[in-house]
Amino acid sequence: MAQIIVALITGGLSLLGVIITNYRAAKSTEAKIETGLAVTDCKLDELTREVREHNNFAKRMPVVEEQIKVINHRIYDLEKKVE
């Protein structure tokens, strides 16, 4: 009878050890995942900001090109007047 009680106590303590170990490992893994997600979110926000900045630049370029055309025509007209 004593052997059964010792076996049950040993088994129970072993089970408790496994449960505690698994709980701590799960917490550690969860913390690493949360940190990774935070870094990914930060990088995604930065990339989104850069894309928006690029899109604004792409929208302004045709305006700048048109202004350059006008400036070139004015320079050409002024050069003709000087000649």
N, CA, C and O atoms as CSV, one atom per row, in Angstrom:
chain,resi,resn,atom,element,x,y,z
A,1,MET,N,N,0.814,-1.190,0.000
A,1,MET,CA,C,0.000,0.000,0.000
A,1,MET,C,C,0.865,1.265,0.000
A,1,MET,O,O,0.535,2.229,-0.691
A,2,ALA,N,N,1.936,1.280,0.740
A,2,ALA,CA,C,2.831,2.431,0.830
A,2,ALA,C,C,3.467,2.705,-0.528
A,2,ALA,O,O,3.694,3.858,-0.895
A,3,GLN,N,N,3.750,1.645,-1.264
A,3,GLN,CA,C,4.368,1.827,-2.588
A,3,GLN,C,C,3.414,2.540,-3.542
A,3,GLN,O,O,3.843,3.348,-4.366
A,4,ILE,N,N,2.140,2.244,-3.429
A,4,ILE,CA,C,1.138,2.897,-4.286
A,4,ILE,C,C,1.056,4.380,-3.950
A,4,ILE,O,O,0.989,5.228,-4.840
A,5,ILE,N,N,1.062,4.684,-2.647
A,5,ILE,CA,C,0.984,6.090,-2.215
A,5,ILE,C,C,2.227,6.841,-2.685
A,5,ILE,O,O,2.121,7.964,-3.179
A,6,VAL,N,N,3.408,6.229,-2.536
A,6,VAL,CA,C,4.642,6.860,-2.994
A,6,VAL,C,C,4.598,7.069,-4.509
A,6,VAL,O,O,5.004,8.119,-5.007
A,7,ALA,N,N,4.104,6.068,-5.234
A,7,ALA,CA,C,3.999,6.178,-6.688
A,7,ALA,C,C,3.031,7.294,-7.077
A,7,ALA,O,O,3.314,8.046,-8.008
A,8,LEU,N,N,1.909,7.417,-6.394
A,8,LEU,CA,C,0.943,8.475,-6.680
A,8,LEU,C,C,1.529,9.852,-6.377
A,8,LEU,O,O,1.346,10.790,-7.154
A,9,ILE,N,N,2.228,9.975,-5.260
A,9,ILE,CA,C,2.842,11.259,-4.907
A,9,ILE,C,C,3.903,11.629,-5.941
A,9,ILE,O,O,3.953,12.770,-6.401
A,10,THR,N,N,4.756,10.662,-6.308
A,10,THR,CA,C,5.799,10.894,-7.298
A,10,THR,C,C,5.192,11.278,-8.647
A,10,THR,O,O,5.652,12.214,-9.301
A,11,GLY,N,N,4.168,10.555,-9.052
A,11,GLY,CA,C,3.492,10.866,-10.310
A,11,GLY,C,C,2.847,12.236,-10.281
A,11,GLY,O,O,2.927,12.987,-11.253
A,12,GLY,N,N,2.205,12.566,-9.163
A,12,GLY,CA,C,1.567,13.878,-9.026
A,12,GLY,C,C,2.572,15.005,-9.080
A,12,GLY,O,O,2.342,16.018,-9.740
A,13,LEU,N,N,3.704,14.832,-8.377
A,13,LEU,CA,C,4.738,15.864,-8.398
A,13,LEU,C,C,5.371,15.988,-9.788
A,13,LEU,O,O,5.681,17.089,-10.242
A,14,SER,N,N,5.555,14.858,-10.448
A,14,SER,CA,C,6.086,14.895,-11.811
A,14,SER,C,C,5.133,15.635,-12.738
A,14,SER,O,O,5.553,16.465,-13.544
A,15,LEU,N,N,3.848,15.327,-12.617
A,15,LEU,CA,C,2.833,16.007,-13.425
A,15,LEU,C,C,2.836,17.505,-13.136
A,15,LEU,O,O,2.749,18.316,-14.058
A,16,LEU,N,N,2.936,17.873,-11.867
A,16,LEU,CA,C,2.976,19.285,-11.481
A,16,LEU,C,C,4.204,19.964,-12.096
A,16,LEU,O,O,4.109,21.092,-12.580
A,17,GLY,N,N,5.353,19.286,-12.079
A,17,GLY,CA,C,6.565,19.838,-12.681
A,17,GLY,C,C,6.412,20.062,-14.166
A,17,GLY,O,O,6.840,21.091,-14.688
A,18,VAL,N,N,5.801,19.101,-14.858
A,18,VAL,CA,C,5.574,19.238,-16.299
A,18,VAL,C,C,4.634,20.396,-16.592
A,18,VAL,O,O,4.861,21.166,-17.525
A,19,ILE,N,N,3.589,20.517,-15.801
A,19,ILE,CA,C,2.615,21.606,-16.003
A,19,ILE,C,C,3.284,22.959,-15.800
A,19,ILE,O,O,3.076,23.877,-16.594
A,20,ILE,N,N,4.081,23.090,-14.751
A,20,ILE,CA,C,4.768,24.364,-14.483
A,20,ILE,C,C,5.751,24.689,-15.593
A,20,ILE,O,O,5.819,25.827,-16.056
A,21,THR,N,N,6.509,23.694,-16.018
A,21,THR,CA,C,7.481,23.904,-17.093
A,21,THR,C,C,6.790,24.335,-18.382
A,21,THR,O,O,7.243,25.270,-19.042
A,22,ASN,N,N,5.711,23.672,-18.744
A,22,ASN,CA,C,4.972,24.023,-19.954
A,22,ASN,C,C,4.369,25.423,-19.855
A,22,ASN,O,O,4.356,26.167,-20.836
A,23,TYR,N,N,3.878,25.775,-18.691
A,23,TYR,CA,C,3.290,27.102,-18.482
A,23,TYR,C,C,4.346,28.184,-18.690
A,23,TYR,O,O,4.102,29.176,-19.376
A,24,ARG,N,N,5.521,27.984,-18.092
A,24,ARG,CA,C,6.595,28.975,-18.233
A,24,ARG,C,C,7.091,29.056,-19.674
A,24,ARG,O,O,7.365,30.149,-20.171
A,25,ALA,N,N,7.209,27.934,-20.339
A,25,ALA,CA,C,7.642,27.931,-21.737
A,25,ALA,C,C,6.620,28.650,-22.616
A,25,ALA,O,O,6.988,29.391,-23.528
A,26,ALA,N,N,5.341,28.428,-22.337
A,26,ALA,CA,C,4.285,29.097,-23.111
A,26,ALA,C,C,4.336,30.606,-22.886
A,26,ALA,O,O,4.173,31.377,-23.833
A,27,LYS,N,N,4.557,31.032,-21.658
A,27,LYS,CA,C,4.652,32.465,-21.355
A,27,LYS,C,C,5.846,33.087,-22.079
A,27,LYS,O,O,5.741,34.174,-22.646
A,28,SER,N,N,6.972,32.392,-22.055
A,28,SER,CA,C,8.169,32.898,-22.725
A,28,SER,C,C,7.936,33.008,-24.230
A,28,SER,O,O,8.294,34.012,-24.845
A,29,THR,N,N,7.345,31.989,-24.811
A,29,THR,CA,C,7.055,32.007,-26.241
A,29,THR,C,C,6.074,33.119,-26.584
A,29,THR,O,O,6.231,33.796,-27.601
A,30,GLU,N,N,5.078,33.308,-25.752
A,30,GLU,CA,C,4.091,34.369,-25.978
A,30,GLU,C,C,4.750,35.746,-25.935
A,30,GLU,O,O,4.421,36.617,-26.740
A,31,ALA,N,N,5.673,35.942,-25.003
A,31,ALA,CA,C,6.366,37.226,-24.899
A,31,ALA,C,C,7.214,37.474,-26.148
A,31,ALA,O,O,7.248,38.591,-26.663
A,32,LYS,N,N,7.896,36.438,-26.632
A,32,LYS,CA,C,8.706,36.588,-27.835
A,32,LYS,C,C,7.832,36.921,-29.042
A,32,LYS,O,O,8.203,37.753,-29.869
A,33,ILE,N,N,6.683,36.276,-29.140
A,33,ILE,CA,C,5.767,36.534,-30.259
A,33,ILE,C,C,5.248,37.966,-30.197
A,33,ILE,O,O,5.173,38.644,-31.222
A,34,GLU,N,N,4.889,38.431,-29.001
A,34,GLU,CA,C,4.392,39.802,-28.854
A,34,GLU,C,C,5.462,40.816,-29.236
A,34,GLU,O,O,5.171,41.826,-29.876
A,35,THR,N,N,6.707,40.539,-28.836
A,35,THR,CA,C,7.803,41.433,-29.200
A,35,THR,C,C,7.991,41.445,-30.715
A,35,THR,O,O,8.169,42.505,-31.314
A,36,GLY,N,N,7.950,40.273,-31.325
A,36,GLY,CA,C,8.078,40.192,-32.780
A,36,GLY,C,C,6.963,40.925,-33.493
A,36,GLY,O,O,7.202,41.596,-34.497
A,37,LEU,N,N,5.756,40.807,-32.990
A,37,LEU,CA,C,4.627,41.513,-33.604
A,37,LEU,C,C,4.775,43.024,-33.464
A,37,LEU,O,O,4.452,43.774,-34.386
A,38,ALA,N,N,5.266,43.467,-32.305
A,38,ALA,CA,C,5.461,44.901,-32.101
A,38,ALA,C,C,6.500,45.441,-33.083
A,38,ALA,O,O,6.320,46.518,-33.651
A,39,VAL,N,N,7.578,44.699,-33.280
A,39,VAL,CA,C,8.616,45.123,-34.223
A,39,VAL,C,C,8.046,45.140,-35.647
A,39,VAL,O,O,8.295,46.073,-36.410
A,40,THR,N,N,7.285,44.106,-35.992
A,40,THR,CA,C,6.676,44.037,-37.322
A,40,THR,C,C,5.712,45.199,-37.543
A,40,THR,O,O,5.706,45.803,-38.616
A,41,ASP,N,N,4.901,45.514,-36.537
A,41,ASP,CA,C,3.978,46.646,-36.650
A,41,ASP,C,C,4.733,47.952,-36.861
A,41,ASP,O,O,4.330,48.790,-37.668
A,42,CYS,N,N,5.830,48.118,-36.128
A,42,CYS,CA,C,6.631,49.340,-36.261
A,42,CYS,C,C,7.217,49.444,-37.671
A,42,CYS,O,O,7.178,50.509,-38.286
A,43,LYS,N,N,7.751,48.351,-38.172
A,43,LYS,CA,C,8.324,48.348,-39.521
A,43,LYS,C,C,7.250,48.599,-40.563
A,43,LYS,O,O,7.490,49.311,-41.538
A,44,LEU,N,N,6.074,48.026,-40.374
A,44,LEU,CA,C,4.975,48.225,-41.309
A,44,LEU,C,C,4.525,49.684,-41.315
A,44,LEU,O,O,4.236,50.241,-42.375
A,45,ASP,N,N,4.466,50.303,-40.140
A,45,ASP,CA,C,4.102,51.722,-40.069
A,45,ASP,C,C,5.124,52.584,-40.800
A,45,ASP,O,O,4.758,53.517,-41.515
A,46,GLU,N,N,6.403,52.273,-40.620
A,46,GLU,CA,C,7.458,53.035,-41.297
A,46,GLU,C,C,7.366,52.853,-42.809
A,46,GLU,O,O,7.501,53.816,-43.564
A,47,LEU,N,N,7.140,51.632,-43.244
A,47,LEU,CA,C,7.013,51.363,-44.678
A,47,LEU,C,C,5.800,52.089,-45.258
A,47,LEU,O,O,5.871,52.646,-46.353
A,48,THR,N,N,4.701,52.082,-44.532
A,48,THR,CA,C,3.497,52.798,-44.977
A,48,THR,C,C,3.783,54.286,-45.117
A,48,THR,O,O,3.347,54.915,-46.081
A,49,ARG,N,N,4.519,54.854,-44.154
A,49,ARG,CA,C,4.870,56.275,-44.217
A,49,ARG,C,C,5.728,56.554,-45.451
A,49,ARG,O,O,5.519,57.549,-46.144
A,50,GLU,N,N,6.694,55.674,-45.723
A,50,GLU,CA,C,7.561,55.872,-46.887
A,50,GLU,C,C,6.785,55.753,-48.191
A,50,GLU,O,O,7.039,56.505,-49.132
A,51,VAL,N,N,5.850,54.828,-48.258
A,51,VAL,CA,C,5.034,54.670,-49.475
A,51,VAL,C,C,4.183,55.909,-49.691
A,51,VAL,O,O,4.066,56.391,-50.818
A,52,ARG,N,N,3.593,56.426,-48.638
A,52,ARG,CA,C,2.781,57.648,-48.776
A,52,ARG,C,C,3.642,58.822,-49.238
A,52,ARG,O,O,3.228,59.617,-50.081
A,53,GLU,N,N,4.832,58.916,-48.677
A,53,GLU,CA,C,5.744,59.984,-49.083
A,53,GLU,C,C,6.099,59.852,-50.562
A,53,GLU,O,O,6.127,60.840,-51.295
A,54,HIS,N,N,6.367,58.634,-50.985
A,54,HIS,CA,C,6.683,58.387,-52.401
A,54,HIS,C,C,5.488,58.724,-53.293
A,54,HIS,O,O,5.654,59.324,-54.355
A,55,ASN,N,N,4.288,58.339,-52.865
A,55,ASN,CA,C,3.094,58.627,-53.664
A,55,ASN,C,C,2.889,60.127,-53.812
A,55,ASN,O,O,2.519,60.602,-54.886
A,56,ASN,N,N,3.128,60.873,-52.741
A,56,ASN,CA,C,3.009,62.333,-52.841
A,56,ASN,C,C,4.025,62.894,-53.825
A,56,ASN,O,O,3.721,63.802,-54.599
A,57,PHE,N,N,5.237,62.344,-53.787
A,57,PHE,CA,C,6.272,62.780,-54.741
A,57,PHE,C,C,5.837,62.465,-56.164
A,57,PHE,O,O,5.987,63.296,-57.059
A,58,ALA,N,N,5.295,61.262,-56.377
A,58,ALA,CA,C,4.860,60.859,-57.715
A,58,ALA,C,C,3.730,61.755,-58.219
A,58,ALA,O,O,3.635,62.011,-59.419
A,59,LYS,N,N,2.880,62.229,-57.324
A,59,LYS,CA,C,1.792,63.129,-57.726
A,59,LYS,C,C,2.328,64.507,-58.106
A,59,LYS,O,O,1.785,65.163,-58.995
A,60,ARG,N,N,3.398,64.947,-57.431
A,60,ARG,CA,C,3.924,66.289,-57.686
A,60,ARG,C,C,4.805,66.356,-58.929
A,60,ARG,O,O,4.956,67.430,-59.512
A,61,MET,N,N,5.377,65.256,-59.339
A,61,MET,CA,C,6.311,65.271,-60.470
A,61,MET,C,C,5.695,65.801,-61.767
A,61,MET,O,O,6.332,66.614,-62.437
A,62,PRO,N,N,4.504,65.387,-62.145
A,62,PRO,CA,C,3.940,65.965,-63.381
A,62,PRO,C,C,3.786,67.482,-63.299
A,62,PRO,O,O,3.962,68.181,-64.297
A,63,VAL,N,N,3.462,67.988,-62.121
A,63,VAL,CA,C,3.340,69.442,-61.948
A,63,VAL,C,C,4.699,70.097,-62.155
A,63,VAL,O,O,4.807,71.124,-62.826
A,64,VAL,N,N,5.729,69.500,-61.577
A,64,VAL,CA,C,7.080,70.044,-61.726
A,64,VAL,C,C,7.515,69.976,-63.193
A,64,VAL,O,O,8.115,70.920,-63.705
A,65,GLU,N,N,7.220,68.888,-63.853
A,65,GLU,CA,C,7.584,68.758,-65.268
A,65,GLU,C,C,6.900,69.833,-66.110
A,65,GLU,O,O,7.513,70.410,-67.009
A,66,GLU,N,N,5.644,70.096,-65.818
A,66,GLU,CA,C,4.919,71.132,-66.556
A,66,GLU,C,C,5.532,72.507,-66.291
A,66,GLU,O,O,5.667,73.320,-67.205
A,67,GLN,N,N,5.897,72.759,-65.043
A,67,GLN,CA,C,6.541,74.033,-64.712
A,67,GLN,C,C,7.876,74.166,-65.428
A,67,GLN,O,O,8.227,75.259,-65.872
A,68,ILE,N,N,8.619,73.091,-65.548
A,68,ILE,CA,C,9.900,73.126,-66.264
A,68,ILE,C,C,9.673,73.445,-67.734
A,68,ILE,O,O,10.437,74.204,-68.330
A,69,LYS,N,N,8.634,72.875,-68.321
A,69,LYS,CA,C,8.318,73.184,-69.725
A,69,LYS,C,C,8.035,74.669,-69.901
A,69,LYS,O,O,8.527,75.298,-70.838
A,70,VAL,N,N,7.237,75.224,-68.991
A,70,VAL,CA,C,6.899,76.654,-69.066
A,70,VAL,C,C,8.165,77.499,-68.923
A,70,VAL,O,O,8.372,78.458,-69.667
A,71,ILE,N,N,8.999,77.132,-67.964
A,71,ILE,CA,C,10.246,77.876,-67.750
A,71,ILE,C,C,11.134,77.802,-68.986
A,71,ILE,O,O,11.718,78.805,-69.396
A,72,ASN,N,N,11.235,76.621,-69.577
A,72,ASN,CA,C,12.057,76.473,-70.791
A,72,ASN,C,C,11.530,77.338,-71.926
A,72,ASN,O,O,12.312,77.938,-72.663
A,73,HIS,N,N,10.202,77.409,-72.072
A,73,HIS,CA,C,9.621,78.255,-73.120
A,73,HIS,C,C,9.919,79.728,-72.854
A,73,HIS,O,O,10.215,80.488,-73.777
A,74,ARG,N,N,9.840,80.115,-71.606
A,74,ARG,CA,C,10.121,81.520,-71.277
A,74,ARG,C,C,11.584,81.855,-71.543
A,74,ARG,O,O,11.899,82.928,-72.059
A,75,ILE,N,N,12.471,80.936,-71.190
A,75,ILE,CA,C,13.898,81.152,-71.472
A,75,ILE,C,C,14.132,81.266,-72.975
A,75,ILE,O,O,14.867,82.133,-73.448
A,76,TYR,N,N,13.491,80.376,-73.700
A,76,TYR,CA,C,13.637,80.393,-75.172
A,76,TYR,C,C,13.135,81.726,-75.743
A,76,TYR,O,O,13.780,82.324,-76.604
A,77,ASP,N,N,11.983,82.180,-75.253
A,77,ASP,CA,C,11.439,83.477,-75.719
A,77,ASP,C,C,12.389,84.624,-75.357
A,77,ASP,O,O,12.614,85.519,-76.172
A,78,LEU,N,N,12.944,84.602,-74.145
A,78,LEU,CA,C,13.865,85.668,-73.738
A,78,LEU,C,C,15.138,85.640,-74.589
A,78,LEU,O,O,15.662,86.692,-74.955
A,79,GLU,N,N,15.631,84.453,-74.900
A,79,GLU,CA,C,16.823,84.337,-75.750
A,79,GLU,C,C,16.558,84.890,-77.140
A,79,GLU,O,O,17.431,85.516,-77.742
A,80,LYS,N,N,15.346,84.658,-77.652
A,80,LYS,CA,C,15.008,85.196,-78.979
A,80,LYS,C,C,14.967,86.718,-78.954
A,80,LYS,O,O,15.380,87.366,-79.916
A,81,LYS,N,N,14.468,87.299,-77.850
A,81,LYS,CA,C,14.393,88.751,-77.747
A,81,LYS,C,C,15.785,89.371,-77.685
A,81,LYS,O,O,16.019,90.458,-78.213
A,82,VAL,N,N,16.699,88.666,-77.036
A,82,VAL,CA,C,18.059,89.204,-76.884
A,82,VAL,C,C,18.765,89.178,-78.235
A,82,VAL,O,O,19.551,90.079,-78.525
A,83,GLU,N,N,18.516,88.204,-79.041
A,83,GLU,CA,C,19.183,88.104,-80.354
A,83,GLU,C,C,18.705,89.127,-81.257
A,83,GLU,O,O,19.151,89.198,-82.402
